[in-house]
Amino acid sequence: MNLKAMTLGAGLLLGSTAASALNIALTNDDGWSTPGIQALYNALTDAGHTVILSAPLDGQSGSGAAINIGALEVTRRAENQYSVALEGGEMGAEPATAGAIGLNLVREATGMTPDLLVSGINDGANLAAATYLSGTVGAALHAAGLVLGG
C-alpha cells in the first residue's frame, strides 16, 4: 500500500464534522519530519481534528516500548509540531517517550484529556516477531498503559 492510500485511509477513518473533532497526539518511530507523519498530520488537521505532533528528532526504529529516563529537549518545529531529543539535541528520544510528551502537550493545549494517540505512518512493515521491536507499536502500547494505568 502506498503513502497516498494510507493517508487517504486515515483521513476517511478519522474524517469528521466539527461536532466529532478529536484531540489527537501523533507520533512515530521514524522522526518528526518524515513524509509519512507529515502527510498524516495534514490529513488529520484537514479533517478538523486538533493534532499535536510529538515525535523523535530522528529515526528510532526497533526501540519497542523503551522510554527515556533523564533530561530531554522538546523543540517546537512548526505550529503544533515538536521534536523530542535527548539532552544535547543530537539523538532522538524513544517513540514511547515522544508519544507520552505528545499526550501532555495535547492536554496543555486543549485543557482536555486527549482522545487518541496515533502512532505512524511507519516506514516499513511491523510483521510477526518484528512487531515486538517496533517503536511505532511500542509508542501505542505505552500510551495505552498510561491511559489504562491511570
XYZ file of N, CA, C and O in Angstrom:
600
model
N 0.858 -1.166 0.000
C 0.000 0.000 0.000
C 0.905 1.230 0.000
O 1.857 1.309 0.746
N 0.575 2.202 -0.829
C 1.423 3.390 -0.899
C 0.999 4.448 0.111
O -0.040 4.350 0.743
N 1.836 5.485 0.235
C 1.622 6.543 1.221
C 0.302 7.257 0.993
O -0.429 7.540 1.937
N -0.045 7.552 -0.265
C -1.303 8.227 -0.541
C -2.492 7.398 -0.081
O -3.434 7.921 0.502
N -2.448 6.108 -0.338
C -3.551 5.240 0.072
C -3.672 5.173 1.581
O -4.771 5.205 2.127
N -2.529 5.105 2.281
C -2.575 5.067 3.742
C -3.103 6.377 4.300
O -3.890 6.390 5.234
N -2.676 7.486 3.720
C -3.146 8.787 4.187
C -4.627 8.939 3.928
O -5.381 9.400 4.781
N -5.078 8.535 2.743
C -6.498 8.594 2.424
C -7.295 7.724 3.389
O -8.322 8.138 3.915
N -6.793 6.525 3.663
C -7.480 5.634 4.605
C -7.584 6.247 5.983
O -8.631 6.211 6.625
N -6.501 6.847 6.459
C -6.533 7.501 7.768
C -7.499 8.669 7.753
O -8.247 8.890 8.696
N -7.509 9.416 6.656
C -8.416 10.554 6.546
C -9.867 10.129 6.547
O -10.715 10.754 7.194
N -10.169 9.057 5.839
C -11.538 8.560 5.818
C -11.949 7.997 7.166
O -13.059 8.222 7.638
N -11.038 7.286 7.799
C -11.317 6.697 9.103
C -11.592 7.761 10.148
O -12.503 7.636 10.958
N -10.796 8.816 10.122
C -10.902 9.823 11.161
C -11.568 11.107 10.687
O -11.573 12.099 11.390
N -12.124 11.102 9.468
C -12.819 12.275 8.961
C -13.994 12.599 9.872
O -14.599 11.735 10.479
N -14.291 13.910 9.988
C -15.318 14.266 10.950
C -15.969 15.578 10.600
O -15.489 16.334 9.770
N -17.042 15.836 11.257
C -17.595 17.175 11.290
C -17.064 17.819 12.559
O -16.468 17.149 13.402
N -17.265 19.095 12.724
C -16.750 19.782 13.908
C -17.288 19.163 15.195
O -16.620 19.179 16.215
N -18.493 18.592 15.155
C -19.099 18.020 16.359
C -18.343 16.794 16.855
O -18.423 16.461 18.024
N -17.602 16.122 15.980
C -16.900 14.920 16.412
C -15.385 15.062 16.269
O -14.681 14.073 16.175
N -14.898 16.292 16.250
C -13.448 16.503 16.162
C -12.772 15.929 17.399
O -13.296 15.996 18.504
N -11.588 15.371 17.185
C -10.837 14.731 18.255
C -9.597 15.535 18.613
O -9.065 16.282 17.777
N -9.130 15.358 19.835
C -7.844 15.892 20.284
C -6.847 14.743 20.209
O -6.963 13.771 20.960
N -5.882 14.853 19.284
C -5.012 13.731 18.936
C -3.548 14.073 19.178
O -3.074 15.138 18.774
N -2.835 13.149 19.804
C -1.372 13.190 19.857
C -0.885 12.261 18.750
O -1.387 11.151 18.584
N 0.089 12.729 17.976
C 0.602 11.971 16.840
C 2.093 11.751 17.014
O 2.838 12.697 17.300
N 2.551 10.521 16.847
C 3.974 10.209 16.955
C 4.340 9.135 15.941
O 3.481 8.603 15.230
N 5.604 8.802 15.865
C 6.087 7.693 15.044
C 7.456 7.267 15.566
O 7.906 7.771 16.589
N 8.108 6.358 14.851
C 9.473 5.988 15.250
C 10.491 6.381 14.189
O 11.663 6.071 14.306
N 10.044 7.088 13.159
C 10.923 7.445 12.052
C 11.428 8.885 12.117
O 12.309 9.257 11.363
N 10.843 9.707 12.971
C 11.261 11.093 13.102
C 10.150 12.053 12.730
O 9.306 11.757 11.889
N 10.151 13.210 13.357
C 9.063 14.179 13.239
C 8.899 14.725 11.814
O 7.803 15.115 11.438
N 9.960 14.765 11.029
C 9.891 15.427 9.729
C 9.681 14.487 8.552
O 9.659 14.937 7.411
N 9.501 13.202 8.797
C 9.380 12.258 7.686
C 8.083 12.468 6.903
O 7.091 12.958 7.449
N 8.085 12.130 5.621
C 6.896 12.367 4.788
C 5.629 11.687 5.315
O 4.548 12.260 5.233
N 5.751 10.494 5.867
C 4.569 9.773 6.342
C 3.851 10.492 7.463
O 2.634 10.686 7.427
N 4.584 10.903 8.484
C 3.933 11.564 9.620
C 3.432 12.948 9.225
O 2.387 13.401 9.704
N 4.142 13.622 8.331
C 3.675 14.930 7.877
C 2.381 14.796 7.070
O 1.458 15.602 7.225
N 2.290 13.773 6.229
C 1.060 13.536 5.457
C -0.100 13.204 6.391
O -1.228 13.688 6.196
N 0.163 12.388 7.396
C -0.888 12.030 8.341
C -1.308 13.241 9.170
O -2.505 13.457 9.405
N -0.356 14.056 9.594
C -0.673 15.288 10.325
C -1.609 16.162 9.477
O -2.627 16.650 9.966
N -1.261 16.355 8.216
C -2.082 17.184 7.330
C -3.471 16.599 7.123
O -4.469 17.325 7.129
N -3.555 15.275 6.942
C -4.861 14.641 6.745
C -5.742 14.795 7.981
O -6.941 15.091 7.859
N -5.169 14.620 9.146
C -5.947 14.725 10.386
C -6.378 16.159 10.668
O -7.514 16.410 11.074
N -5.469 17.122 10.461
C -5.847 18.517 10.701
C -6.838 18.995 9.646
O -7.776 19.732 9.973
N -6.670 18.557 8.395
C -7.620 18.921 7.340
C -9.017 18.373 7.631
O -10.016 18.952 7.209
N -9.079 17.267 8.369
C -10.365 16.671 8.738
C -10.993 17.374 9.943
O -12.077 17.004 10.384
N -10.313 18.383 10.495
C -10.880 19.174 11.569
C -10.459 18.779 12.969
O -10.973 19.325 13.942
N -9.529 17.853 13.077
C -9.069 17.416 14.396
C -7.985 18.350 14.919
O -7.255 18.969 14.152
N -7.865 18.449 16.241
C -6.749 19.142 16.872
C -5.640 18.115 17.025
O -5.831 17.085 17.683
N -4.499 18.373 16.403
C -3.405 17.403 16.389
C -2.135 18.061 16.895
O -1.763 19.149 16.454
N -1.478 17.386 17.835
C -0.150 17.776 18.288
C 0.797 16.663 17.863
O 0.652 15.513 18.286
N 1.731 16.990 16.985
C 2.737 16.038 16.533
C 3.926 16.142 17.478
O 4.486 17.225 17.661
N 4.285 15.039 18.098
C 5.426 14.961 19.007
C 6.142 13.654 18.714
O 5.673 12.583 19.085
N 7.261 13.752 18.009
C 7.955 12.547 17.556
C 9.452 12.699 17.774
O 9.950 13.809 17.991
N 10.184 11.585 17.718
C 11.635 11.669 17.902
C 12.282 12.628 16.894
O 11.777 12.803 15.784
N 13.379 13.222 17.295
C 14.136 14.091 16.418
C 14.543 13.353 15.143
O 14.486 13.905 14.045
N 14.927 12.105 15.293
C 15.376 11.295 14.165
C 14.851 9.877 14.327
O 14.135 9.574 15.277
N 15.185 9.017 13.403
C 14.670 7.653 13.413
C 15.087 6.857 14.629
O 16.262 6.843 15.006
N 14.114 6.200 15.239
C 14.346 5.363 16.417
C 13.654 4.011 16.254
O 13.115 3.444 17.199
N 13.654 3.489 15.033
C 13.028 2.200 14.767
C 13.691 1.106 15.592
O 14.877 1.175 15.902
N 12.912 0.109 15.947
C 13.439 -1.034 16.675
C 13.605 -0.809 18.159
O 14.267 -1.582 18.842
N 12.975 0.234 18.689
C 13.146 0.544 20.112
C 12.047 -0.023 20.991
O 12.088 0.135 22.200
N 11.063 -0.677 20.387
C 9.981 -1.258 21.166
C 9.287 -0.217 22.020
O 9.075 0.909 21.589
N 8.947 -0.574 23.236
C 8.252 0.337 24.157
C 9.221 0.984 25.144
O 8.818 1.459 26.193
N 10.505 1.035 24.785
C 11.501 1.651 25.669
C 11.155 3.115 25.905
O 10.580 3.775 25.041
N 11.495 3.599 27.093
C 11.297 5.012 27.405
C 12.623 5.603 27.865
O 13.533 4.882 28.264
N 12.713 6.914 27.798
C 13.912 7.615 28.250
C 13.744 8.055 29.691
O 12.674 8.481 30.092
N 14.831 7.967 30.444
C 14.877 8.500 31.796
C 16.013 9.510 31.791
O 17.138 9.185 31.443
N 15.717 10.727 32.125
C 16.724 11.775 32.102
C 16.235 12.977 31.328
O 15.086 13.031 30.873
N 17.116 13.942 31.171
C 16.756 15.212 30.545
C 16.488 15.048 29.049
O 17.182 14.302 28.358
N 15.477 15.761 28.598
C 15.085 15.747 27.190
C 14.995 17.171 26.677
O 14.840 18.114 27.459
N 15.079 17.315 25.378
C 14.853 18.602 24.724
C 13.637 18.468 23.820
O 13.634 17.644 22.909
N 12.622 19.281 24.084
C 11.422 19.325 23.260
C 11.490 20.633 22.481
O 11.506 21.707 23.073
N 11.565 20.519 21.164
C 11.756 21.686 20.302
C 10.554 21.881 19.397
O 10.156 20.955 18.695
N 9.987 23.075 19.430
C 8.870 23.405 18.536
C 9.436 23.604 17.137
O 10.297 24.442 16.911
N 8.960 22.814 16.177
C 9.448 22.858 14.794
C 8.498 23.620 13.877
O 8.907 24.155 12.864
N 7.227 23.604 14.213
C 6.177 24.300 13.465
C 4.981 24.365 14.395
O 5.014 23.798 15.499
N 3.931 25.038 13.960
C 2.743 25.105 14.809
C 2.248 23.699 15.121
O 2.027 22.884 14.220
N 2.150 23.384 16.405
C 1.694 22.082 16.904
C 2.569 20.910 16.474
O 2.107 19.768 16.444
N 3.835 21.169 16.167
C 4.767 20.104 15.792
C 6.054 20.239 16.602
O 6.679 21.299 16.609
N 6.439 19.135 17.263
C 7.584 19.125 18.159
C 8.481 17.922 17.883
O 7.993 16.823 17.615
N 9.788 18.144 17.998
C 10.728 17.025 18.010
C 11.166 16.825 19.456
O 11.226 17.768 20.238
N 11.470 15.582 19.788
C 11.911 15.238 21.139
C 13.270 14.550 21.013
O 13.418 13.580 20.261
N 14.255 15.090 21.742
C 15.614 14.566 21.672
C 16.179 14.397 23.077
O 15.679 14.970 24.041
N 17.222 13.617 23.153
C 17.965 13.512 24.399
C 18.678 14.833 24.651
O 18.920 15.614 23.718
N 19.019 15.089 25.907
C 19.734 16.321 26.239
C 20.963 16.454 25.333
O 21.670 15.490 25.100
N 21.165 17.630 24.802
C 22.234 17.864 23.842
C 21.687 17.940 22.423
O 22.327 18.464 21.533
N 20.484 17.397 22.213
C 19.782 17.530 20.944
C 20.382 16.819 19.761
O 20.054 17.135 18.624
N 21.238 15.836 19.984
C 21.871 15.156 18.854
C 21.229 13.814 18.522
O 21.460 13.280 17.438
N 20.435 13.267 19.427
C 19.817 11.951 19.210
C 18.371 11.991 19.665
O 18.064 12.522 20.729
N 17.509 11.422 18.858
C 16.094 11.423 19.179
C 15.748 10.599 20.401
O 16.433 9.626 20.728
N 14.684 11.003 21.051
C 14.146 10.247 22.182
C 13.427 9.007 21.659
O 13.141 8.883 20.464
N 13.113 8.110 22.561
C 12.352 6.915 22.189
C 10.940 7.318 21.764
O 10.371 8.273 22.304
N 10.339 6.597 20.829
C 8.977 6.915 20.386
C 7.953 6.906 21.519
O 7.061 7.753 21.547
N 8.079 5.975 22.457
C 7.126 5.935 23.576
C 7.234 7.196 24.414
O 6.228 7.732 24.888
N 8.445 7.707 24.591
C 8.639 8.950 25.322
C 8.032 10.115 24.558
O 7.321 10.947 25.136
N 8.295 10.182 23.256
C 7.743 11.266 22.429
C 6.224 11.223 22.435
O 5.564 12.271 22.497
N 5.642 10.036 22.382
C 4.185 9.909 22.430
C 3.617 10.380 23.753
O 2.593 11.078 23.787
N 4.266 10.030 24.857
C 3.804 10.466 26.181
C 3.878 11.988 26.292
O 2.972 12.625 26.839
N 4.938 12.570 25.761
C 5.050 14.024 25.759
C 3.935 14.626 24.903
O 3.328 15.632 25.275
N 3.636 14.001 23.774
C 2.541 14.469 22.930
C 1.211 14.465 23.654
O 0.424 15.409 23.523
N 0.945 13.425 24.439
C -0.300 13.377 25.210
C -0.365 14.552 26.187
O -1.412 15.188 26.337
N 0.758 14.857 26.835
C 0.796 16.001 27.751
C 0.630 17.323 27.014
O -0.043 18.229 27.512
N 1.220 17.447 25.831
C 1.086 18.674 25.051
C -0.362 18.895 24.611
O -0.839 20.030 24.595
N -1.053 17.821 24.254
C -2.479 17.939 23.893
C -3.258 18.430 25.100
O -4.100 19.329 25.001
N -2.985 17.846 26.255
C -3.666 18.243 27.493
C -3.428 19.725 27.790
O -4.356 20.457 28.130
N -2.188 20.176 27.632
C -1.863 21.578 27.870
C -2.537 22.501 26.854
O -3.018 23.568 27.206
N -2.564 22.097 25.587
C -3.101 22.945 24.524
C -4.614 23.059 24.568
O -5.177 24.100 24.234
N -5.284 21.985 24.973
C -6.749 21.955 24.900
C -7.418 22.035 26.260
O -8.620 22.309 26.330
N -6.684 21.739 27.327
C -7.291 21.661 28.650
C -8.125 20.409 28.827
O -8.865 20.278 29.794
N -7.989 19.482 27.889
C -8.789 18.254 27.922
C -7.879 17.034 27.815
O -6.751 17.121 27.334
N -8.406 15.895 28.232
C -7.705 14.630 28.051
C -7.691 14.295 26.568
O -8.729 14.396 25.914
N -6.542 13.889 26.021
C -6.507 13.510 24.604
C -7.479 12.376 24.314
O -7.690 11.495 25.150
N -8.066 12.413 23.139
C -8.972 11.350 22.724
C -8.226 10.149 22.168
O -8.724 9.020 22.233
N -7.038 10.412 21.623
C -6.379 9.374 20.838
C -4.898 9.665 20.699
O -4.501 10.827 20.599
N -4.078 8.622 20.707
C -2.701 8.721 20.260
C -2.608 7.908 18.983
O -2.996 6.741 18.970
N -2.139 8.534 17.914
C -1.919 7.840 16.648
C -0.417 7.674 16.501
O 0.334 8.639 16.616
N 0.024 6.453 16.260
C 1.434 6.159 16.096
C 1.672 5.622 14.692
O 1.230 4.543 14.350
N 2.334 6.383 13.862
C 2.605 6.013 12.473
C 2.507 7.262 11.633
O 2.426 8.338 12.181
N 2.555 7.243 10.430
C 2.719 6.189 9.430
C 4.153 5.662 9.540
O 5.097 6.433 9.638
N 4.292 4.386 9.467
C 5.568 3.738 9.666
C 6.261 3.488 8.327
O 5.624 3.097 7.362
N 7.560 3.702 8.300
C 8.370 3.373 7.132
C 8.852 1.942 7.319
O 9.805 1.703 8.045
N 8.148 1.020 6.728
C 8.496 -0.386 6.867
C 7.347 -1.159 7.497
O 6.399 -0.582 8.009
N 7.455 -2.465 7.428
C 6.391 -3.336 7.925
C 6.650 -3.740 9.370
O 7.792 -3.957 9.765
N 5.590 -3.836 10.134
C 5.652 -4.355 11.501
C 4.914 -5.681 11.503
O 3.733 -5.734 11.804
N 5.616 -6.727 11.135
C 5.002 -8.036 10.977
C 5.675 -9.071 11.861
O 6.868 -8.968 12.157
N 4.886 -10.043 12.275
C 5.372 -11.199 13.018
C 6.220 -10.775 14.221
O 5.828 -9.886 14.965
N 7.381 -11.378 14.391
C 8.216 -11.104 15.565
C 8.729 -9.667 15.592
O 9.011 -9.122 16.661
N 8.825 -9.006 14.432
C 9.296 -7.615 14.390
C 8.328 -6.679 15.096
O 8.719 -5.589 15.521
N 7.085 -7.097 15.266
C 6.092 -6.262 15.941
C 6.549 -5.914 17.353
O 6.366 -4.792 17.821
N 7.181 -6.852 18.033
C 7.608 -6.626 19.415
C 8.749 -5.612 19.515
O 8.958 -5.021 20.559
N 9.476 -5.430 18.436
C 10.604 -4.499 18.424
C 10.233 -3.130 17.892
O 10.999 -2.181 18.003
N 9.067 -2.997 17.316
C 8.658 -1.771 16.646
C 8.483 -0.605 17.608
O 7.726 -0.695 18.572
N 9.152 0.502 17.325
C 8.938 1.716 18.097
C 7.559 2.293 17.859
O 6.962 2.899 18.754
N 7.027 2.108 16.647
C 5.678 2.576 16.334
C 4.655 1.856 17.208
O 3.795 2.484 17.825
N 4.758 0.546 17.268
C 3.852 -0.240 18.105
C 4.130 0.050 19.585
O 3.202 0.208 20.381
N 5.399 0.161 19.955
C 5.768 0.436 21.347
C 5.185 1.741 21.864
O 4.731 1.818 23.010
N 5.159 2.774 21.023
C 4.577 4.057 21.442
C 3.090 3.908 21.718
O 2.567 4.455 22.694
N 2.403 3.149 20.876
C 0.965 2.931 21.081
C 0.713 2.113 22.343
O -0.193 2.420 23.133
N 1.509 1.095 22.568
C 1.348 0.262 23.768
C 1.616 1.071 25.034
O 0.916 0.941 26.026
N 2.647 1.907 25.000
C 2.975 2.740 26.153
C 1.824 3.709 26.452
O 1.445 3.895 27.601
N 1.281 4.332 25.405
C 0.160 5.259 25.592
C -1.042 4.536 26.195
O -1.705 5.047 27.086
N -1.316 3.323 25.703
C -2.433 2.550 26.251
C -2.194 2.250 27.723
O -3.105 2.336 28.547
N -0.953 1.943 28.099
C -0.634 1.708 29.500
C -0.820 2.944 30.364
O -1.274 2.860 31.492
N -0.458 4.105 29.808
C -0.663 5.352 30.548
C -2.131 5.607 30.795
O -2.529 6.024 31.879
N -2.951 5.357 29.794
C -4.394 5.619 29.914
C -5.048 4.582 30.807
O -5.801 4.915 31.721
N -4.758 3.318 30.584
C -5.393 2.251 31.348
C -4.866 2.177 32.772
O -5.580 1.803 33.686
N -3.598 2.583 32.946
C -2.988 2.537 34.268
C -3.331 3.745 35.128
O -2.985 3.803 36.282
N -4.034 4.716 34.548
C -4.446 5.876 35.325
C -3.592 7.028 35.044
O -3.469 8.019 35.546
